Amino acid sequence: MERSIKDIQKKVESNSAVVMTSQEICELVEKGEAISTKDVDVVTTATRAIMSGTYAVLSFPAKAPFHFTRASKVFLNGVPAHVGPCPNESLGVLDLMVFGTAHSSLKPEYGAGHLLRDMVEQKPIDVSVITNENDNFQSEITLDEIPYAKLYSTRHAFKNYAAFVNCSSSPINTIFHASSFEPNMETATLSGCGQINPVKNDPDLQTIGIGTKVIINSGEGFVIGSGTRSSPEKANLVGVADMHNMRSQLMGGFSTSSGPECIVSWAVPIPVVNGSVLDSIKELDKDTPMPVMDVDKRVPVSTGSYAEAWQNIDLNVKFSPDKCLRCKVCKPIENCPMDAIYYKAEELTLDRQLCFNCGLCTTNCPGNVFSADLGSIKVEKDGTLTEVPIVLRQSDRKRALNMAEKLKKDIIDGSFTITEMVEKLQP
Ligand code: SF4
Ligand code: SF4
């Protein structure tokens, strides 16, 4: 049965639509239930992950007019911003682009992801400007005082991504690990939220197109294109959203052994317009391929499925501070990519708001203060199939599930309206 998005919109407006999360559909499929297009109208999907292709465009007055002609260099909390493309000659206004991979030269572990989260938390941001006249000045600003602050992507929300192993004989520093990647395929890391990932649920982009309204970091945004390296097999999206409406808990910086990266969260509604969209929604983690890549040569090693990443594992890390052995060096504190573990009034503390559920702390704590089953992937090594333990997840399925739930509620109560695309995307 074919239905238009307009028909589905009308059903939602008249409170007669059935809205479900992709997780709920998958659970019914697992139970053997038959689901047809008559049973569901809209399915909500989400992903939260490290997404490199992120940048922000900011515009704000930095000084009264005629104090300088143009800025030549600008730093926000030490993070370099790109000046322009608007000249704003003599207006005292800065137009800036901040790339997601930029980081402070004074504090290399502080990157644009950290900066954007601090901005959304309304923390004061140091603005340091060098002018064309080689003058320099500093000021402080909060997001409320920045009239234009939008987050964009060059590529976000890949259909799914991959698991990684290091096939070389030396440790490697890479964006795909929070510490040095162990050699000889000893460990694995992964990205991709599996069966709940937005584009996995509409791989032919039948309902996601230019103009589709989505949620980015909890704020309303829109799809404006397909991204760099998008392909029919592995489509991704370009989006934009106003930073003023975002929630800091869903974004931030994530330290990798090759520098800080950006965390971004997307939630996307999929109107069930026909059987082929529903067929994709019903594909489970076990049907969703997870390529395993060699991080050294960036070539595929094998293909598993997202069931290895997300089935029969713990989404959350368990924290038992009473088990702490007070070691001389605490590796979980040293290596946590979110700085979510610290001592507060001499109490070992896990900041759940910051924690990404990556799981790394469960692999390097002799007291088992942190514990979680992260699962393993099967890879062929020396002619035999070997279980390689997953030691780091660069996608947070737990919070992605929460986002899909929230979007479902917002559609049902009318605070989020689904939109029709204005143009189809070519992945
Ligand atoms: S490594 Fe584990 S047991 Fe040792 S101090 Fe850190 S939290 Fe405590
Ligand atoms: S799971 Fe552990 S290492 Fe990962 S962000 Fe949370 S506290 Fe840090």
Short mmCIF file of C-alpha atoms and ligand atoms in Angstrom, two decimals:
data_model
loop_
_atom_site.label_atom_id
_atom_site.label_comp_id
_atom_site.label_asym_id
_atom_site.label_seq_id
_atom_site.Cartn_x
_atom_site.Cartn_y
_atom_site.Cartn_z
CA MET A 1 0.00 0.00 0.00
CA GLU A 2 1.35 3.43 -1.01
CA ARG A 3 0.54 6.47 1.14
CA SER A 4 1.70 10.04 0.87
CA ILE A 5 3.42 11.87 3.71
CA LYS A 6 0.52 14.36 3.55
CA ASP A 7 -1.98 11.55 4.34
CA ILE A 8 0.18 10.45 7.25
CA GLN A 9 0.49 14.07 8.47
CA LYS A 10 -3.33 14.32 8.50
CA LYS A 11 -3.59 11.12 10.54
CA VAL A 12 -1.06 12.50 13.05
CA GLU A 13 -3.00 15.80 13.28
CA SER A 14 -6.26 13.93 13.94
CA ASN A 15 -4.59 11.89 16.70
CA SER A 16 -5.33 8.64 14.89
CA ALA A 17 -1.77 7.80 13.81
CA VAL A 18 0.24 4.96 15.29
CA VAL A 19 3.72 6.21 16.11
CA MET A 20 6.35 3.69 17.26
CA THR A 21 10.11 3.69 17.73
CA SER A 22 12.20 1.55 15.41
CA GLN A 23 13.27 -0.39 18.51
CA GLU A 24 9.63 -1.27 19.31
CA ILE A 25 9.08 -2.52 15.76
CA CYS A 26 12.25 -4.63 15.93
CA GLU A 27 11.18 -6.13 19.25
CA LEU A 28 7.84 -7.16 17.73
CA VAL A 29 9.63 -8.67 14.72
CA GLU A 30 11.86 -10.66 17.09
CA LYS A 31 8.75 -12.03 18.79
CA GLY A 32 7.57 -13.24 15.39
CA GLU A 33 4.70 -10.76 15.04
CA ALA A 34 3.57 -9.83 11.55
CA ILE A 35 3.52 -6.07 11.01
CA SER A 36 2.03 -4.43 7.96
CA THR A 37 1.74 -0.82 6.80
CA LYS A 38 -1.77 -0.85 8.35
CA ASP A 39 -0.25 -1.25 11.82
CA VAL A 40 2.10 1.74 11.94
CA ASP A 41 2.22 5.24 10.43
CA VAL A 42 5.43 6.82 11.69
CA VAL A 43 8.59 5.22 13.07
CA THR A 44 11.12 7.25 15.04
CA THR A 45 14.84 6.55 14.67
CA ALA A 46 18.00 8.06 16.17
CA THR A 47 21.75 7.96 16.40
CA ARG A 48 24.27 9.53 18.76
CA ALA A 49 27.91 9.23 17.79
CA ILE A 50 31.25 10.83 17.08
CA MET A 51 30.59 12.74 13.85
CA SER A 52 33.65 14.40 12.37
CA GLY A 53 31.93 16.35 9.61
CA THR A 54 30.62 19.06 11.91
CA TYR A 55 30.99 22.83 11.80
CA ALA A 56 29.28 25.86 13.31
CA VAL A 57 28.57 29.24 11.73
CA LEU A 58 28.50 32.11 14.22
CA SER A 59 27.89 35.83 13.75
CA PHE A 60 28.03 38.41 16.54
CA PRO A 61 29.23 41.95 17.28
CA ALA A 62 32.68 41.93 18.90
CA LYS A 63 33.28 45.69 19.15
CA ALA A 64 31.57 48.97 18.29
CA PRO A 65 31.82 49.93 14.56
CA PHE A 66 34.99 51.55 13.17
CA HIS A 67 37.41 50.13 15.77
CA PHE A 68 38.88 47.74 13.18
CA THR A 69 38.44 47.05 9.48
CA ARG A 70 38.45 43.25 9.51
CA ALA A 71 39.46 40.45 11.82
CA SER A 72 42.32 38.35 10.51
CA LYS A 73 42.37 35.72 13.30
CA VAL A 74 39.82 34.78 15.94
CA PHE A 75 40.03 32.23 18.76
CA LEU A 76 37.12 31.09 20.92
CA ASN A 77 38.37 29.59 24.20
CA GLY A 78 41.64 29.12 22.29
CA VAL A 79 39.95 27.17 19.45
CA PRO A 80 40.79 28.78 16.08
CA ALA A 81 37.80 29.97 14.04
CA HIS A 82 37.80 30.73 10.30
CA VAL A 83 36.98 34.38 9.61
CA GLY A 84 34.45 35.25 6.92
CA PRO A 85 33.26 34.71 4.24
CA CYS A 86 31.46 38.04 4.94
CA PRO A 87 33.94 40.92 5.32
CA ASN A 88 31.76 43.05 7.67
CA GLU A 89 34.14 45.89 6.90
CA SER A 90 34.38 48.29 9.88
CA LEU A 91 31.09 47.03 11.39
CA GLY A 92 32.75 45.36 14.40
CA VAL A 93 30.85 42.17 13.56
CA LEU A 94 32.51 38.75 13.29
CA ASP A 95 31.25 36.08 10.89
CA LEU A 96 32.99 32.84 11.82
CA MET A 97 33.11 29.17 10.96
CA VAL A 98 34.35 26.75 13.62
CA PHE A 99 35.37 23.34 12.31
CA GLY A 100 34.49 20.35 14.49
CA THR A 101 38.02 18.99 14.37
CA ALA A 102 39.70 22.25 15.51
CA HIS A 103 41.27 22.33 18.95
CA SER A 104 42.93 24.81 21.27
CA SER A 105 46.66 25.16 20.67
CA LEU A 106 47.20 25.83 24.38
CA LYS A 107 45.01 22.92 25.53
CA PRO A 108 45.02 20.37 22.67
CA GLU A 109 42.51 18.12 24.44
CA TYR A 110 39.91 20.95 24.28
CA GLY A 111 38.27 20.91 20.86
CA ALA A 112 35.37 22.47 18.99
CA GLY A 113 33.00 19.81 20.36
CA HIS A 114 33.83 20.94 23.90
CA LEU A 115 33.47 24.59 22.86
CA LEU A 116 30.05 24.07 21.26
CA ARG A 117 28.80 22.22 24.35
CA ASP A 118 30.11 25.00 26.62
CA MET A 119 28.31 27.54 24.43
CA VAL A 120 25.02 25.63 24.67
CA GLU A 121 25.52 25.47 28.46
CA GLN A 122 25.64 29.30 28.33
CA LYS A 123 29.17 29.34 29.74
CA PRO A 124 31.12 32.57 29.03
CA ILE A 125 33.39 32.09 26.01
CA ASP A 126 36.71 33.99 25.64
CA VAL A 127 36.88 35.75 22.28
CA SER A 128 40.39 36.70 21.17
CA VAL A 129 40.71 38.77 17.98
CA ILE A 130 43.71 39.85 15.89
CA THR A 131 42.70 42.55 13.41
CA ASN A 132 43.97 43.36 9.91
CA GLU A 133 45.66 46.37 11.50
CA ASN A 134 47.56 43.88 13.73
CA ASP A 135 45.78 45.14 16.76
CA ASN A 136 44.35 42.61 19.19
CA PHE A 137 41.56 42.63 21.72
CA GLN A 138 39.67 40.20 23.91
CA SER A 139 36.12 39.94 25.12
CA GLU A 140 33.72 37.43 26.61
CA ILE A 141 30.41 36.29 25.18
CA THR A 142 27.64 33.78 25.89
CA LEU A 143 25.42 32.04 23.36
CA ASP A 144 22.50 34.30 24.34
CA GLU A 145 24.52 37.25 23.03
CA ILE A 146 25.25 35.53 19.70
CA PRO A 147 22.25 36.19 17.45
CA TYR A 148 23.29 33.69 14.75
CA ALA A 149 24.68 30.33 15.86
CA LYS A 150 23.95 27.33 13.68
CA LEU A 151 25.39 23.86 13.61
CA TYR A 152 25.94 22.33 10.16
CA SER A 153 27.31 19.08 8.88
CA THR A 154 29.40 18.09 5.89
CA ARG A 155 28.34 14.49 6.58
CA HIS A 156 26.36 13.16 9.51
CA ALA A 157 24.21 10.17 10.37
CA PHE A 158 25.79 7.56 8.07
CA LYS A 159 23.44 4.65 7.34
CA ASN A 160 25.74 2.76 9.67
CA TYR A 161 29.48 2.78 10.03
CA ALA A 162 31.98 0.07 10.94
CA ALA A 163 34.00 -1.77 13.56
CA PHE A 164 37.76 -1.33 13.60
CA VAL A 165 40.75 -3.55 14.47
CA ASN A 166 44.45 -2.82 14.18
CA CYS A 167 46.05 -5.47 11.97
CA SER A 168 49.53 -3.96 12.20
CA SER A 169 52.13 -4.96 14.78
CA SER A 170 52.37 -1.50 16.37
CA PRO A 171 49.92 0.57 18.40
CA ILE A 172 48.23 3.33 16.39
CA ASN A 173 46.89 6.69 17.46
CA THR A 174 43.63 7.26 15.63
CA ILE A 175 40.26 9.00 15.83
CA PHE A 176 38.76 5.49 16.11
CA HIS A 177 40.12 4.87 19.62
CA ALA A 178 40.29 6.92 22.82
CA SER A 179 43.76 5.54 23.60
CA SER A 180 46.41 3.88 21.42
CA PHE A 181 44.83 1.14 19.30
CA GLU A 182 46.29 -2.20 20.46
CA PRO A 183 48.14 -4.07 17.65
CA ASN A 184 47.67 -7.59 16.21
CA MET A 185 43.85 -7.46 16.24
CA GLU A 186 43.79 -7.71 20.03
CA THR A 187 40.83 -5.36 20.45
CA ALA A 188 38.01 -3.76 18.47
CA THR A 189 36.13 -0.46 18.53
CA LEU A 190 32.92 0.41 16.72
CA SER A 191 30.61 3.11 15.42
CA GLY A 192 26.97 2.91 14.36
CA CYS A 193 23.70 2.50 16.29
CA GLY A 194 22.60 -0.53 14.22
CA GLN A 195 18.89 -1.22 13.74
CA ILE A 196 17.76 2.18 15.07
CA ASN A 197 20.04 4.32 12.81
CA PRO A 198 17.92 6.77 10.75
CA VAL A 199 19.19 6.02 7.23
CA LYS A 200 19.22 2.25 7.88
CA ASN A 201 15.44 2.61 8.31
CA ASP A 202 15.03 4.43 4.97
CA PRO A 203 18.09 3.42 2.94
CA ASP A 204 16.64 4.54 -0.41
CA LEU A 205 15.83 7.95 1.09
CA GLN A 206 12.16 7.64 0.11
CA THR A 207 11.02 9.84 3.01
CA ILE A 208 14.21 11.67 4.06
CA GLY A 209 15.04 14.46 1.64
CA ILE A 210 15.78 18.17 1.41
CA GLY A 211 13.46 19.94 3.83
CA THR A 212 12.77 16.96 6.11
CA LYS A 213 12.48 18.20 9.67
CA VAL A 214 14.72 16.35 12.13
CA ILE A 215 16.09 16.77 15.62
CA ILE A 216 19.79 17.61 16.00
CA ASN A 217 21.17 17.71 19.56
CA SER A 218 17.57 18.07 20.76
CA GLY A 219 16.92 21.19 18.64
CA GLU A 220 14.74 21.24 15.53
CA GLY A 221 16.73 21.20 12.31
CA PHE A 222 16.38 20.29 8.64
CA VAL A 223 18.05 18.00 6.16
CA ILE A 224 19.60 20.16 3.43
CA GLY A 225 21.41 17.57 1.33
CA SER A 226 23.47 14.42 1.21
CA GLY A 227 27.00 14.65 2.52
CA THR A 228 30.54 14.11 1.35
CA ARG A 229 31.36 10.44 0.71
CA SER A 230 27.64 9.62 0.60
CA SER A 231 26.94 6.62 -1.61
CA PRO A 232 23.90 4.40 -2.25
CA GLU A 233 25.50 1.72 -0.04
CA LYS A 234 26.43 4.10 2.74
CA ALA A 235 24.31 7.24 2.54
CA ASN A 236 24.74 10.11 4.97
CA LEU A 237 23.04 13.45 5.51
CA VAL A 238 23.80 17.16 5.66
CA GLY A 239 21.72 19.07 8.17
CA VAL A 240 21.45 22.40 9.92
CA ALA A 241 19.97 23.36 13.29
CA ASP A 242 19.92 26.43 15.50
CA MET A 243 22.28 25.99 18.46
CA HIS A 244 20.05 28.12 20.72
CA ASN A 245 17.54 25.24 20.97
CA MET A 246 20.05 22.45 21.62
CA ARG A 247 20.64 20.46 24.82
CA SER A 248 24.26 20.14 25.89
CA GLN A 249 23.84 16.55 27.18
CA LEU A 250 23.43 15.32 23.61
CA MET A 251 26.57 16.95 22.17
CA GLY A 252 30.15 17.67 23.24
CA GLY A 253 33.76 16.78 22.71
CA PHE A 254 35.18 13.25 22.75
CA SER A 255 38.95 12.79 23.15
CA THR A 256 40.54 10.30 20.81
CA SER A 257 44.21 9.36 20.64
CA SER A 258 44.40 11.52 17.51
CA GLY A 259 42.74 14.60 19.03
CA PRO A 260 39.29 15.74 20.09
CA GLU A 261 36.21 14.96 17.99
CA CYS A 262 32.57 16.12 18.03
CA ILE A 263 29.59 14.21 19.41
CA VAL A 264 26.35 14.84 17.53
CA SER A 265 22.87 13.34 17.99
CA TRP A 266 20.14 13.02 15.35
CA ALA A 267 16.55 11.82 15.66
CA VAL A 268 14.58 11.36 12.45
CA PRO A 269 10.90 10.43 11.87
CA ILE A 270 10.23 7.95 9.08
CA PRO A 271 6.67 8.06 7.71
CA VAL A 272 5.76 4.52 6.63
CA VAL A 273 4.75 5.37 3.08
CA ASN A 274 4.96 1.85 1.67
CA GLY A 275 5.98 -1.74 2.26
CA SER A 276 9.57 -1.32 1.17
CA VAL A 277 10.19 1.38 3.82
CA LEU A 278 8.58 -0.93 6.41
CA ASP A 279 10.76 -3.84 5.24
CA SER A 280 13.89 -1.79 5.98
CA ILE A 281 12.52 -0.76 9.38
CA LYS A 282 11.94 -4.44 10.23
CA GLU A 283 15.56 -5.38 9.56
CA LEU A 284 17.15 -6.31 12.86
CA ASP A 285 20.68 -5.77 14.15
CA LYS A 286 21.52 -9.27 12.93
CA ASP A 287 20.47 -8.27 9.38
CA THR A 288 22.42 -4.98 9.50
CA PRO A 289 25.95 -5.50 8.17
CA MET A 290 28.85 -4.17 10.22
CA PRO A 291 32.03 -4.07 8.13
CA VAL A 292 35.22 -4.68 10.11
CA MET A 293 38.01 -2.38 8.94
CA ASP A 294 41.75 -2.47 9.49
CA VAL A 295 42.47 0.93 11.03
CA ASP A 296 46.07 0.77 9.76
CA LYS A 297 45.46 0.29 6.02
CA ARG A 298 41.77 1.34 6.10
CA VAL A 299 40.76 -1.78 4.19
CA PRO A 300 37.92 -4.19 5.03
CA VAL A 301 38.90 -7.31 6.96
CA SER A 302 35.50 -8.99 7.23
CA THR A 303 31.81 -8.24 7.72
CA GLY A 304 29.85 -9.00 10.85
CA SER A 305 26.49 -7.64 11.98
CA TYR A 306 25.36 -5.04 14.48
CA ALA A 307 24.00 -7.87 16.65
CA GLU A 308 27.63 -8.36 17.75
CA ALA A 309 27.68 -4.75 18.92
CA TRP A 310 24.23 -4.29 20.43
CA GLN A 311 22.58 -7.63 21.28
CA ASN A 312 23.06 -9.35 24.67
CA ILE A 313 25.37 -6.61 25.91
CA ASP A 314 25.08 -3.79 28.46
CA LEU A 315 24.18 -0.39 27.04
CA ASN A 316 25.05 1.31 30.34
CA VAL A 317 28.23 1.10 32.35
CA LYS A 318 27.68 -0.07 35.96
CA PHE A 319 29.53 1.96 38.59
CA SER A 320 30.49 0.44 41.99
CA PRO A 321 32.76 3.01 43.72
CA ASP A 322 32.96 0.92 46.93
CA LYS A 323 35.12 -1.60 45.01
CA CYS A 324 37.84 1.00 44.32
CA LEU A 325 41.38 -0.12 45.20
CA ARG A 326 42.75 3.45 45.15
CA CYS A 327 45.50 2.52 42.65
CA LYS A 328 48.49 4.85 42.26
CA VAL A 329 47.49 5.54 38.66
CA CYS A 330 43.81 5.39 37.77
CA LYS A 331 43.62 4.51 34.08
CA PRO A 332 39.84 5.06 33.83
CA ILE A 333 40.34 8.67 35.00
CA GLU A 334 43.38 9.12 32.74
CA ASN A 335 41.77 7.68 29.62
CA CYS A 336 38.07 8.56 29.88
CA PRO A 337 37.37 10.38 26.60
CA MET A 338 34.68 12.51 28.28
CA ASP A 339 36.53 13.38 31.52
CA ALA A 340 33.47 11.91 33.21
CA ILE A 341 35.39 10.27 36.09
CA TYR A 342 36.90 12.37 38.85
CA TYR A 343 37.21 12.79 42.59
CA LYS A 344 34.65 15.09 44.21
CA ALA A 345 35.24 15.75 47.92
CA GLU A 346 37.55 12.69 47.83
CA GLU A 347 34.72 10.50 46.51
CA LEU A 348 35.28 8.71 43.22
CA THR A 349 32.53 10.11 40.99
CA LEU A 350 31.05 9.12 37.62
CA ASP A 351 29.30 12.05 35.95
CA ARG A 352 26.40 10.31 34.19
CA GLN A 353 25.52 13.47 32.25
CA LEU A 354 28.98 13.45 30.65
CA CYS A 355 29.48 9.67 30.35
CA PHE A 356 29.10 8.42 26.74
CA ASN A 357 28.72 4.73 27.71
CA CYS A 358 31.76 4.03 25.53
CA GLY A 359 32.85 1.29 27.92
CA LEU A 360 36.60 1.94 27.91
CA CYS A 361 36.75 2.26 31.72
CA THR A 362 35.46 -1.32 32.06
CA THR A 363 38.61 -2.59 30.34
CA ASN A 364 41.27 -0.90 32.46
CA CYS A 365 40.06 -0.96 36.08
CA PRO A 366 41.55 -3.79 38.21
CA GLY A 367 38.89 -3.29 40.91
CA ASN A 368 35.93 -3.69 38.52
CA VAL A 369 34.56 -0.37 39.71
CA PHE A 370 33.26 0.02 36.16
CA SER A 371 31.64 -2.98 34.52
CA ALA A 372 29.67 -3.74 31.37
CA ASP A 373 29.53 -6.54 28.84
CA LEU A 374 30.64 -4.82 25.61
CA GLY A 375 30.53 -7.98 23.50
CA SER A 376 33.01 -9.07 20.87
CA ILE A 377 33.29 -9.38 17.11
CA LYS A 378 34.32 -12.43 15.11
CA VAL A 379 37.28 -11.86 12.81
CA GLU A 380 39.39 -14.33 10.87
CA LYS A 381 42.94 -14.33 12.22
CA ASP A 382 45.68 -16.68 10.99
CA GLY A 383 43.06 -18.81 9.23
CA THR A 384 40.83 -19.26 12.28
CA LEU A 385 37.78 -17.36 13.45
CA THR A 386 38.75 -15.37 16.55
CA GLU A 387 36.62 -13.45 19.05
CA VAL A 388 38.02 -9.95 19.36
CA PRO A 389 36.73 -8.07 22.43
CA ILE A 390 35.08 -4.69 21.87
CA VAL A 391 36.81 -2.14 24.11
CA LEU A 392 35.28 1.14 22.94
CA ARG A 393 31.95 2.19 21.43
CA GLN A 394 31.91 5.50 19.59
CA SER A 395 28.12 5.39 19.35
CA ASP A 396 25.81 5.75 22.34
CA ARG A 397 22.83 3.55 21.60
CA LYS A 398 21.37 4.10 25.07
CA ARG A 399 20.83 7.82 24.51
CA ALA A 400 19.84 7.27 20.88
CA LEU A 401 17.01 5.02 22.12
CA ASN A 402 15.94 7.77 24.54
CA MET A 403 15.93 10.28 21.68
CA ALA A 404 13.76 8.06 19.49
CA GLU A 405 11.32 7.69 22.44
CA LYS A 406 11.27 11.45 22.97
CA LEU A 407 10.61 12.13 19.28
CA LYS A 408 7.74 9.61 19.36
CA LYS A 409 6.16 11.45 22.32
CA ASP A 410 6.67 14.84 20.64
CA ILE A 411 4.94 13.64 17.45
CA ILE A 412 2.03 12.21 19.43
CA ASP A 413 1.53 15.36 21.54
CA GLY A 414 1.88 17.63 18.50
CA SER A 415 5.05 19.45 19.60
CA PHE A 416 6.91 18.02 16.55
CA THR A 417 5.28 17.98 13.14
CA ILE A 418 6.55 15.77 10.35
CA THR A 419 7.31 17.53 7.06
CA GLU A 420 7.35 16.53 3.44
CA MET A 421 10.64 16.85 1.60
CA VAL A 422 10.86 19.51 -1.11
CA GLU A 423 13.39 17.55 -3.18
CA LYS A 424 14.65 13.99 -3.25
CA LEU A 425 18.26 13.30 -2.33
CA GLN A 426 20.76 11.46 -4.49
CA PRO A 427 22.96 9.60 -2.00
S1 SF4 B 1 41.71 1.88 38.35
FE1 SF4 B 1 39.73 1.28 39.24
S2 SF4 B 1 40.27 0.43 41.21
FE2 SF4 B 1 42.05 1.59 40.53
S3 SF4 B 1 41.76 3.67 41.36
FE3 SF4 B 1 40.84 3.68 39.36
S4 SF4 B 1 38.70 3.19 39.73
FE4 SF4 B 1 39.82 2.58 41.55
S1 SF4 B 2 31.96 4.63 29.77
FE1 SF4 B 2 33.66 5.08 31.16
S2 SF4 B 2 35.33 5.74 29.83
FE2 SF4 B 2 33.45 5.87 28.62
S3 SF4 B 2 32.71 7.96 28.88
FE3 SF4 B 2 31.71 6.74 30.47
S4 SF4 B 2 33.03 6.92 32.23
FE4 SF4 B 2 34.23 7.57 30.49
#
